[in-house]
XYZ file of C-alpha atoms in Angstrom:
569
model
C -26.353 33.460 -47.486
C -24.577 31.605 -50.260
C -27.404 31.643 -52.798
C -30.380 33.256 -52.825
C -31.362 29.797 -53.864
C -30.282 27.227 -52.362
C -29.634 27.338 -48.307
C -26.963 25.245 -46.341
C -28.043 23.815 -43.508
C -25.197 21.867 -41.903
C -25.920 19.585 -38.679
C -23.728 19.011 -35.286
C -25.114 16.878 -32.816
C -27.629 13.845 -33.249
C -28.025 13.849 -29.469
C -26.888 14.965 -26.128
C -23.221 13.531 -26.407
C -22.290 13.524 -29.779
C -18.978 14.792 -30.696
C -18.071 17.778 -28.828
C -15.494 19.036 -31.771
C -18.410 18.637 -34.170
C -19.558 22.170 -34.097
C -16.040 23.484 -34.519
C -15.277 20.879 -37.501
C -18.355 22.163 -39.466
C -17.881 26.048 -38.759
C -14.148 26.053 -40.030
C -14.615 22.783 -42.473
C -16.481 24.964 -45.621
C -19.324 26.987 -46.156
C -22.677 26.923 -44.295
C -25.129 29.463 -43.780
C -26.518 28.020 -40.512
C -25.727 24.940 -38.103
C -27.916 23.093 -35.783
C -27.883 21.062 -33.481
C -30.270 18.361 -32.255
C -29.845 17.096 -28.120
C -33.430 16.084 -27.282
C -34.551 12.275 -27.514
C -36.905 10.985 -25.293
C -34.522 9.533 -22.216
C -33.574 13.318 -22.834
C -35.622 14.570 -21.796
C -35.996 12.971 -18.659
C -32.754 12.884 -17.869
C -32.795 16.762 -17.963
C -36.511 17.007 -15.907
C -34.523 15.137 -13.360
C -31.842 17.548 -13.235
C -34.063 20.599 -12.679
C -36.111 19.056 -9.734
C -32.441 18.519 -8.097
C -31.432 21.720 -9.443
C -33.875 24.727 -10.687
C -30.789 26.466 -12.749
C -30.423 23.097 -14.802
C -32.398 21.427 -17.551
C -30.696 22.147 -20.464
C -27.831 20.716 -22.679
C -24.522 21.991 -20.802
C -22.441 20.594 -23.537
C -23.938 23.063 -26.314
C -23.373 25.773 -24.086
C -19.877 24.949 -24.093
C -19.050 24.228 -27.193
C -20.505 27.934 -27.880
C -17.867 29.125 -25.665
C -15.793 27.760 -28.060
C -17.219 28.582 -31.058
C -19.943 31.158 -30.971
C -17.495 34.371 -31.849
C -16.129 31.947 -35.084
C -20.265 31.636 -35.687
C -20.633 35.399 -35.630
C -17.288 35.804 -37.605
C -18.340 33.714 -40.065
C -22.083 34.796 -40.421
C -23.387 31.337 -39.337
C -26.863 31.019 -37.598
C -27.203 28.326 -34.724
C -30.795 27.004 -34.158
C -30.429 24.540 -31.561
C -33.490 22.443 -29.132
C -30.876 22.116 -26.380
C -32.700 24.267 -24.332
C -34.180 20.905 -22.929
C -36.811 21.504 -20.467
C -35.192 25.304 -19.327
C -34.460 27.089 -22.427
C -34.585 30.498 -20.436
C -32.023 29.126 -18.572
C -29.735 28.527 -21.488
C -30.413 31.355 -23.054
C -29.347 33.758 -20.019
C -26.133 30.783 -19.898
C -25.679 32.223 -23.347
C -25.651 35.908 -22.613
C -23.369 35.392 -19.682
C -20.528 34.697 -22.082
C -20.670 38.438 -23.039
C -20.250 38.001 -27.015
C -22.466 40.511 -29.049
C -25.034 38.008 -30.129
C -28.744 38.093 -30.733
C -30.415 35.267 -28.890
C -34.140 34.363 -29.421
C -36.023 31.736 -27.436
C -38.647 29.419 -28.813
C -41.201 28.778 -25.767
C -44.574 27.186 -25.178
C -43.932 23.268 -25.701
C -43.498 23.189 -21.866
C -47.569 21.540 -21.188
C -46.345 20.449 -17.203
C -48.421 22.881 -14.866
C -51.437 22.074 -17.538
C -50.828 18.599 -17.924
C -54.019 17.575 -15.700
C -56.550 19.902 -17.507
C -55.418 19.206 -20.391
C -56.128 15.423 -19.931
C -52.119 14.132 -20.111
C -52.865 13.096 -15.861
C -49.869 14.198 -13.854
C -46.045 13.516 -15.186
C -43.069 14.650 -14.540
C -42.892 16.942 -17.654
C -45.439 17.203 -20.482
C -43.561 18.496 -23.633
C -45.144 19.594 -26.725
C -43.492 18.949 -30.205
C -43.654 22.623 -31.415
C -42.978 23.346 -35.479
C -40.830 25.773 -37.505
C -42.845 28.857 -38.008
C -41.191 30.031 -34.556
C -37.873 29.376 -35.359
C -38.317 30.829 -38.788
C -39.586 34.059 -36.951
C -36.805 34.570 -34.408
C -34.204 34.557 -37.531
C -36.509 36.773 -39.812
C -35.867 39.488 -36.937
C -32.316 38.892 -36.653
C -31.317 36.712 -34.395
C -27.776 34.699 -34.485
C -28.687 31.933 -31.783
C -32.106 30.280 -31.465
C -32.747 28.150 -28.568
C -35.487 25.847 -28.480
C -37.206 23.186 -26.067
C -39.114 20.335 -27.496
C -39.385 21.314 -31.021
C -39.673 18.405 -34.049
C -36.092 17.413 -35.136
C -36.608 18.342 -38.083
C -38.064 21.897 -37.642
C -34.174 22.890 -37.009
C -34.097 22.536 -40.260
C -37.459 23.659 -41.420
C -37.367 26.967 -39.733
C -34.159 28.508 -41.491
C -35.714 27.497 -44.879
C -38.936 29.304 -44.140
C -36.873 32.186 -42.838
C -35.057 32.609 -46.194
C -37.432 31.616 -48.548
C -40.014 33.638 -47.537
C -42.752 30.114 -47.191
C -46.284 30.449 -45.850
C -48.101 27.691 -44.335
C -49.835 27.159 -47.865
C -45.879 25.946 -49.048
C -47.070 22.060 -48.069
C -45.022 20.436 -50.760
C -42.054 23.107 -49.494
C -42.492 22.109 -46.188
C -42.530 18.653 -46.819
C -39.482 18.707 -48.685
C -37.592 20.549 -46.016
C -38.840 18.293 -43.697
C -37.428 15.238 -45.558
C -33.986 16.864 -45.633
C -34.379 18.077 -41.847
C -34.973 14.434 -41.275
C -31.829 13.070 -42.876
C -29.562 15.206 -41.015
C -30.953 15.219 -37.775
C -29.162 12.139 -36.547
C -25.839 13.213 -37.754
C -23.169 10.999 -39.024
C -26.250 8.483 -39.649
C -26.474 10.304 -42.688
C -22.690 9.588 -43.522
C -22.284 6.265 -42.941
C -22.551 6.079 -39.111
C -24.776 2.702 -38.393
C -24.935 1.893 -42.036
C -25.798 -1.468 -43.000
C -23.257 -1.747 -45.686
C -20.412 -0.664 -43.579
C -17.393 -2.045 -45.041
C -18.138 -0.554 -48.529
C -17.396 3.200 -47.206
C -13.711 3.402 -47.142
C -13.269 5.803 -44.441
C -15.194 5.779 -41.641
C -13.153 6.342 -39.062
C -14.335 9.942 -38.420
C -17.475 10.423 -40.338
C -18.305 14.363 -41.250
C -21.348 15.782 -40.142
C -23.919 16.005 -42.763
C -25.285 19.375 -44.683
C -28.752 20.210 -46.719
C -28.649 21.905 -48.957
C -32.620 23.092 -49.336
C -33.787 25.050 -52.119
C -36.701 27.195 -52.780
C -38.977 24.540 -53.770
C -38.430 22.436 -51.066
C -35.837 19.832 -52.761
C -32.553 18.887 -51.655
C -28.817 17.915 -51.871
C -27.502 15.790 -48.737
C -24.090 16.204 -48.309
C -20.908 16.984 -45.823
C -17.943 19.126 -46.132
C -15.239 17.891 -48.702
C -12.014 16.005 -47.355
C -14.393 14.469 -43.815
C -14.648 10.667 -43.510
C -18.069 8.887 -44.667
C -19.421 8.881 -46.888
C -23.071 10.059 -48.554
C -24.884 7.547 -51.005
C -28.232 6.831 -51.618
C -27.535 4.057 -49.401
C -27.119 5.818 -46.520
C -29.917 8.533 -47.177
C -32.345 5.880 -47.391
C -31.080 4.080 -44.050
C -31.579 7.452 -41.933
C -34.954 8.322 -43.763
C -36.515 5.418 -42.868
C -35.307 5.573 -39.755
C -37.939 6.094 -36.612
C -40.974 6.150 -38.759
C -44.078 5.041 -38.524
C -46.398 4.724 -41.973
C -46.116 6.637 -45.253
C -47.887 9.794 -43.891
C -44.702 11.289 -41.343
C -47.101 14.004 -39.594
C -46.016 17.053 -38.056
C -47.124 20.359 -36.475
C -46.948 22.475 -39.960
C -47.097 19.482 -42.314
C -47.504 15.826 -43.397
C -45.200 14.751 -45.499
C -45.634 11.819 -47.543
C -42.867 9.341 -47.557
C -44.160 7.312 -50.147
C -43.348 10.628 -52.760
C -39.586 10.881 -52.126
C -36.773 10.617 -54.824
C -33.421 9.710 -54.134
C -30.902 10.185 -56.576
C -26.895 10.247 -56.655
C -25.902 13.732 -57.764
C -22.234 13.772 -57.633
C -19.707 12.653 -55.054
C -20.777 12.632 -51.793
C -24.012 14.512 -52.886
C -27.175 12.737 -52.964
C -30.431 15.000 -54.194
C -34.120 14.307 -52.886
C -37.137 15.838 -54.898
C -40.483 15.017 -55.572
C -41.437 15.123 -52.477
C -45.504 16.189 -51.517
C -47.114 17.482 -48.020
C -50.641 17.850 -46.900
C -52.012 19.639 -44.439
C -50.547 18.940 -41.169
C -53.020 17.231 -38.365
C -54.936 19.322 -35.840
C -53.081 17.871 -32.657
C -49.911 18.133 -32.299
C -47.618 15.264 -29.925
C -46.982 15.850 -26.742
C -43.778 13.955 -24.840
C -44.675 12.601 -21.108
C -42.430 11.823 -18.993
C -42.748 10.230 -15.897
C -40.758 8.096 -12.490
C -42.513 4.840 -13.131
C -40.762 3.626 -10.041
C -37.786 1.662 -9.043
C -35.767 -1.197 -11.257
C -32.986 -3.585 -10.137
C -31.129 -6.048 -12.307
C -28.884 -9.332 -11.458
C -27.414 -11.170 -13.850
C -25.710 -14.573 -12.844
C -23.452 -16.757 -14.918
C -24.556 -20.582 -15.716
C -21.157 -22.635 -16.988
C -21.446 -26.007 -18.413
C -23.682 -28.693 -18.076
C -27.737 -28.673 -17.656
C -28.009 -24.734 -18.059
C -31.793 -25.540 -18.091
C -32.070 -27.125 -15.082
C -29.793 -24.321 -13.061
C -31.979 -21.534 -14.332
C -35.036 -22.901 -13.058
C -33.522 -24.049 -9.824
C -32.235 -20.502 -9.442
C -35.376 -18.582 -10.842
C -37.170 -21.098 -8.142
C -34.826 -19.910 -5.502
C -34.972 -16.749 -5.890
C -38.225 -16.127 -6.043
C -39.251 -18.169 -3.153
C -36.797 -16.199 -0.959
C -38.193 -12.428 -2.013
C -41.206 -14.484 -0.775
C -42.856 -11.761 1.118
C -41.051 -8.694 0.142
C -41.524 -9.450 -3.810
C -41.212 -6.756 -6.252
C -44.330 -5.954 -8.241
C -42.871 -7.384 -11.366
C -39.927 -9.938 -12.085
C -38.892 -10.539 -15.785
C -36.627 -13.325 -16.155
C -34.240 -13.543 -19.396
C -32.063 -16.633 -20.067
C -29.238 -16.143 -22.872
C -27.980 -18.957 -24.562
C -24.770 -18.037 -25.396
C -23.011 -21.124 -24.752
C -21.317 -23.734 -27.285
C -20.845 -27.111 -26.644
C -17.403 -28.589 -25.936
C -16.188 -24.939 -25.514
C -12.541 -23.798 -25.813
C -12.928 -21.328 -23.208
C -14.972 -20.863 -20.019
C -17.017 -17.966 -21.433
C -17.867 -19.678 -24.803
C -19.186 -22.121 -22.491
C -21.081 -19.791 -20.285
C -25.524 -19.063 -20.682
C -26.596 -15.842 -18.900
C -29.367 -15.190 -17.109
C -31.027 -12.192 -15.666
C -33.604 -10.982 -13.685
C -35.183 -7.697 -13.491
C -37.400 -6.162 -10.534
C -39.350 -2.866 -10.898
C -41.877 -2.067 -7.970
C -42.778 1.387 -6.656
C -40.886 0.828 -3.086
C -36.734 1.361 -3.463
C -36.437 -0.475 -0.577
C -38.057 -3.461 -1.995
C -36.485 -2.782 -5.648
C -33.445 -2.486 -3.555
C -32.280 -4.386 -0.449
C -35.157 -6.841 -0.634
C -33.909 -8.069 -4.172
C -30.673 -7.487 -3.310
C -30.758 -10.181 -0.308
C -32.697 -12.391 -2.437
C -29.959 -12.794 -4.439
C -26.912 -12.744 -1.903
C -28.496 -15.278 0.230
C -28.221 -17.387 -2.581
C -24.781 -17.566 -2.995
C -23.251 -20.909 -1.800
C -26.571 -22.713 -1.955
C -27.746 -22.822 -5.457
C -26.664 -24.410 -8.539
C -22.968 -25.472 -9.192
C -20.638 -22.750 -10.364
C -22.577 -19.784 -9.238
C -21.231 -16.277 -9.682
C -22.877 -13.121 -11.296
C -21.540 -10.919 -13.422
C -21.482 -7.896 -11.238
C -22.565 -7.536 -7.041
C -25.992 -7.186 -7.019
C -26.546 -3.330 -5.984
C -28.746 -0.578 -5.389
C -32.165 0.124 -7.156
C -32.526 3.014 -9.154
C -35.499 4.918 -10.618
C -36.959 4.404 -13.917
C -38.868 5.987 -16.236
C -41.988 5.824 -18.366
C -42.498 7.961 -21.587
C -46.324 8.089 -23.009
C -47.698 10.336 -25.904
C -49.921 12.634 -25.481
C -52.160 14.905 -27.846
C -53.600 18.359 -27.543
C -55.156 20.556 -30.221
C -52.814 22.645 -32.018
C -53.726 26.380 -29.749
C -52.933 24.622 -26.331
C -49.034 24.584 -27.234
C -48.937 28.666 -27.054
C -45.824 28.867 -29.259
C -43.779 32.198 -28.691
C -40.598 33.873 -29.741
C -39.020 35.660 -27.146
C -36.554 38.358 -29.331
C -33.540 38.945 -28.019
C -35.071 42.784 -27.105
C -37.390 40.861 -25.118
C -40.351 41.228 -27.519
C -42.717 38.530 -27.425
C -44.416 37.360 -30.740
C -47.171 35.114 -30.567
C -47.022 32.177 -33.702
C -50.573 31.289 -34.842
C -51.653 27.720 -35.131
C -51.693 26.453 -38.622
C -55.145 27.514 -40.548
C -56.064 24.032 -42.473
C -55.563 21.047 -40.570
C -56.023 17.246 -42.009
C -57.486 14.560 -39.723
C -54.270 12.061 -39.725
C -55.208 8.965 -41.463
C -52.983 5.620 -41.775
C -51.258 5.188 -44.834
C -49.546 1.486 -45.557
C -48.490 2.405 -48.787
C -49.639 0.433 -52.181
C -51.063 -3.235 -51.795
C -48.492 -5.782 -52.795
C -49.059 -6.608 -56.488
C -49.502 -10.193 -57.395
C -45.866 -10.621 -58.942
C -44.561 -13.949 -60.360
C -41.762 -15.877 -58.165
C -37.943 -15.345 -60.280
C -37.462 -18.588 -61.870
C -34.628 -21.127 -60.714
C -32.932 -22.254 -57.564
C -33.052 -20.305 -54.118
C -30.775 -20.566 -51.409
C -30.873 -20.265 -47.859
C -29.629 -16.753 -46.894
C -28.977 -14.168 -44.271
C -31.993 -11.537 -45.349
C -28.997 -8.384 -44.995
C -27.018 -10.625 -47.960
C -29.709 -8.388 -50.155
C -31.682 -5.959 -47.708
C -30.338 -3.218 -45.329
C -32.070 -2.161 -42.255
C -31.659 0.846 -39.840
C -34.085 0.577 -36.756
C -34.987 2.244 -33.891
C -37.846 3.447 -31.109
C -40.941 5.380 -31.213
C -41.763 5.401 -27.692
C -42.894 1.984 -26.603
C -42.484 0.681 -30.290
C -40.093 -0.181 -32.869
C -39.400 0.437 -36.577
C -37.379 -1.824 -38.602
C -36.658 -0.070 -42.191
C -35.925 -2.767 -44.679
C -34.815 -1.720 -48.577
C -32.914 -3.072 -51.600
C -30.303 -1.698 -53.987
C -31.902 -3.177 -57.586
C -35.252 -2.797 -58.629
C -35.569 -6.651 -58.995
C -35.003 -7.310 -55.883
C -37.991 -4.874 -54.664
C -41.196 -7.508 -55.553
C -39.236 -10.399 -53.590
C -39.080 -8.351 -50.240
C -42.837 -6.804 -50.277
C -43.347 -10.285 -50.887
C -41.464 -11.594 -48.263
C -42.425 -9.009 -45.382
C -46.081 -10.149 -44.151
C -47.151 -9.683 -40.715
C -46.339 -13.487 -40.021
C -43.306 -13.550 -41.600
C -42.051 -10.587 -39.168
C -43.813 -12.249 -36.488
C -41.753 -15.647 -36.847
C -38.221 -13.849 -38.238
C -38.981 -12.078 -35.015
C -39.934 -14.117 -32.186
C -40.315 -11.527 -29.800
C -42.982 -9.789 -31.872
C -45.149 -13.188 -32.146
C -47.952 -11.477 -29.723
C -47.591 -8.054 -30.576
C -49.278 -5.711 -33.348
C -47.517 -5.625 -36.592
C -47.557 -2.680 -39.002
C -46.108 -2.611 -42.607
C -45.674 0.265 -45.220
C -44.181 -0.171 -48.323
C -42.602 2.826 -50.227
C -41.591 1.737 -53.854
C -40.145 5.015 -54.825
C -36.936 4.044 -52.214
C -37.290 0.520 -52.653
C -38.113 0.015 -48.933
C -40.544 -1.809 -46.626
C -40.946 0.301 -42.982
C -42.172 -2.465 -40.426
C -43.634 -1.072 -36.691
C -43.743 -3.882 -34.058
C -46.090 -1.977 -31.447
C -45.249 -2.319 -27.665
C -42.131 -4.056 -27.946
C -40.264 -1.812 -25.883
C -42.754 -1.840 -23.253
C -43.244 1.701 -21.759
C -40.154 3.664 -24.043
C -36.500 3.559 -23.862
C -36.167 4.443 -19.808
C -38.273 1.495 -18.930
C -35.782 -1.123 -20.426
C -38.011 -3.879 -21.490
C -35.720 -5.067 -23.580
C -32.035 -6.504 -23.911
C -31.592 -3.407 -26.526
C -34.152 -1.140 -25.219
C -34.009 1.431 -28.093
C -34.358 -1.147 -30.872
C -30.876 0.006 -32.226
C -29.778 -3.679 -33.568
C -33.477 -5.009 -34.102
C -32.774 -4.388 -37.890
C -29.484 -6.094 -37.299
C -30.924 -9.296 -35.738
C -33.482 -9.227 -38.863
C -31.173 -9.154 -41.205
C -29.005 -11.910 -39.925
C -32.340 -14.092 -40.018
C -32.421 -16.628 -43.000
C -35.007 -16.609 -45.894
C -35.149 -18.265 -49.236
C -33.498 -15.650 -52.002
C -33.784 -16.704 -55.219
C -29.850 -17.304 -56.775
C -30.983 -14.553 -59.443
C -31.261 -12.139 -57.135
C -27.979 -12.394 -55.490
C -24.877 -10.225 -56.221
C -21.887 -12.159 -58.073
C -20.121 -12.436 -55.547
C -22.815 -14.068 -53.335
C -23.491 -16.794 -55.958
């Protein structure tokens, strides 16, 4: 370890296909005392359920298990711990992948998330996998007895994190405000080169981000932080982009977990050299008495057309092909048809595209062959008998399977947590003793505050606020903050339910949620359902929310001119 205390926890994958060289770039790049790695998300993890009905030996993340070919002996070499979750939905299976590569390492498996064969008793009905979000205290265990590599399944992202501090500090569950601070730093590294300018709002202000580094915690014994990344790597860390990725994917001010809720609405950013941005202050309570379970499912079968209208009277040839269309799947209908018209086109356009609209269709019905061929015809049929200038973008083609993610909640003892030691020993992790009945938490009222006196002008919102957004399940987040303390009354003022509502059309009908956290500056909004039944069922044109903060922020509101930056004036 480099100090007894402070820990370095460096990160090397913010999902299943992040940068393969990643884990080699942070083990030779500077110190660290352990590296993980995060490959689970939600489409994850039914991507991998898929793969082990097809194939019983599969499930897990084949790309860690290759970069570990690579890189494991420069691990042990270097006395680097790897706690990794992509064990997927068969960490056994990894781990005995791992052993195969016959390097003298101690591998530990973190098991009991996997709910499936109970899902029905335990009321979660029948999916295709039923994975429960499993804490730190196992992870911490499996090092504590010495092992180099821990593979997990479904563990929180930021137990990775979490569990290595526990191992070396020596925390109990009674460490809330410990926990919670861990928990804030496991959260801003968790996504990777998020933390280090990667989908920053702000982008052109980091000079070099054509090959971000991978970020690095640096945890301490009370549960504060430094966020930072090896010296000489692209990126960059500010408190710009440590706010962006910790309000990223959240819900309200109380961020609940298995061994602790941490409240968002007590963290302090501040810059602490180059590249080094510390986080303190941060408080936990005790964590609730369910924890989340992930449920995935085959929702049934989904099919997508999307034809090109050029020109002239774009209304008109949508409806007459929406009409069309559906009165030839007359019959053989799918079970639901969402129809999307993009108005893309400019009038008096220099070139064909500029002057092109798009619309699509979607089908989903439980029947391929009506998902398939019978929407597939529908289309074809169409070809030389619809409106003028009819072509799609691609050949209609074959339906494929989607998915449906719900959550789930059991008590805390159904998820039988376990560390498998690499001698085979089993120890059994006990549920957390106090538990705290989760309750919402919007943050403080708005105060009453007076409007900045002069002129306003009409404005992008991003020409003062970033945003980072993204999906929780069937809902979004939007994270909205701003740089100066002046600026912060303005946007609590500005961010009501119906303003978000008519900034964001698609939201009009939907539940609208809205914390404010004044310690960072930033306003968390969650637009509930807008992503219909999670990322695999593609409800949306951006079905993971990813430029949702984007879109907001390109949305014009009234600033008031003493607000903006020089050179905005």
């Amino acid at each position: 370890m480099t100090a007894a205390q402070t820990l370095r926890v460096g990160n090397c994958s913010g999902f299943y296909g992040d940068r393969f060289a990643a884990m080699r770039e942070m083990l030779e790049g500077g110190e660290l005392d352990v590296l993980t790695g995060d490959y689970l998300a939600e489409l994850t993890m039914l991507i991998l359920g898929r793969d082990r009905m097809a194939d019983p030996a599969a499930g897990y993340a084949r790309t860690f298990l290759a970069q570990l070919k690579d890189c494991l002996k420069l691990a042990l070499d270097r006395g680097v711990r790897i706690v990794a979750n992509a064990g997927g939905v068969n960490p056994p299976g990894l781990v005995a992948a791992i052993r195969d590569l016959g390097l003298d390492a101690r591998v530990a498996l973190v098991r009991g998330d996997d709910l499936t064969a109970r899902a029905h008793d335990l009321g979660l009905g029948k999916p295709l996998g039923a994975h429960a979000y499993l804490g730190a205290f196992g992870i911490a265990r499996a090092l504590t007895a010495g092992a180099d590599v821990v593979v997990t399944g479904r563990v929180t992202d930021a137990s990775l994190a979490v569990g290595p501090a526990i191992a070396h500090f020596g925390w109990e569950r009674t460490d809330l405000d410990a926990l919670a601070g861990a928990t804030v730093a496991g959260h801003v590294i968790e996504c990777g080169t998020q933390a280090t300018g990667g989908n920053y709002p702000f982008f052109t202000e980091i000079e070099d981000l054509g090959h971000p580094g991978f970020p690095i915690a640096e945890i301490r014994r009370d549960g504060s932080s430094v966020i930072t990344k090896h010296s000489g790597t692209g990126g960059a860390v500010t408190v710009g982009t440590v706010t962006a990725q910790l309000v990223y994917e959240v819900g309200d001010a109380r961020y609940a977990g298995p061994d602790v809720t941490t409240r968002l609405d007590t963290v302090a950013l501040r810059a602490h050299g180059p590249d080094r941005v510390e986080i303190t202050g941060v408080r936990g309570e005790p964590p609730p008495p369910e924890v989340k379970v992930c449920c995935t499912s085959i929702g049934g079968y989904r099919n997508e057309l999307t034809v090109v209208l050029t020109g002239l009277d774009v209304e008109a040839k949508a409806a007459l092909f929406r009409r069309q269309f559906e009165a030839a799947a007359r019959g053989a209908a799918p079970a639901e048809l969402t129809w999307n018209l993009a108005r893309l086109d400019t009038a008096d356009a220099p070139t064909q595209q500029q002057a092109s609209a798009l619309l699509t269709v979607v089908a989903r019905d439980p029947d391929e062959k009506i998902a398939g061929r019978a929407f597939t015809s529908a289309a074809v049929e169409l070809a030389l008998g619809s409106y003028p200038g009819f072509f799609s973008t691609t050949p209609p083609g074959r339906a494929h399977p989607y998915g449906v993610f719900t959550a789930g909640f059991v008590p805390q003892a159904e998820a039988r947590h376990e560390v498998v030691l690499d001698d085979g020993g089993v120890v059994p992790i006990d549920p957390p003793p106090l538990t705290q009945a989760l309750a919402p938490h919007p943050g403080p009222a708005p105060e009453p505050a007076p409007a900045p006196a002069g002129p306003v002008r009409r404005l992008p919102l991003g020409t003062l606020a970033g945003a980072r957004s993204g999906d929780k399940g069937g809902d979004a987040n939007v994270g909205l903050w701003v740089r100066d303390d002046a600026a912060y009354p303005w946007l609590v003022s500005l961010i009501t339910e119906s303003a978000v509502r008519e900034l964001l059309p698609e939201a009009a009908e939907l539940p609208v949620r809205i914390t404010r956290l004044p310690a960072i500056r930033a306003v968390n909004i969650v637009v509930e359902g807008l992503l219909g039944l999670g990322v695999a069922y593609h409800a949306r044109f951006d079905p993971q929310a990813k430029g949702l903060g984007e879109w907001l922020r390109s949305r014009h509101v009234d600033i008031p001119e003493s607000l903006l930056p020089e050179e905005a004036r």
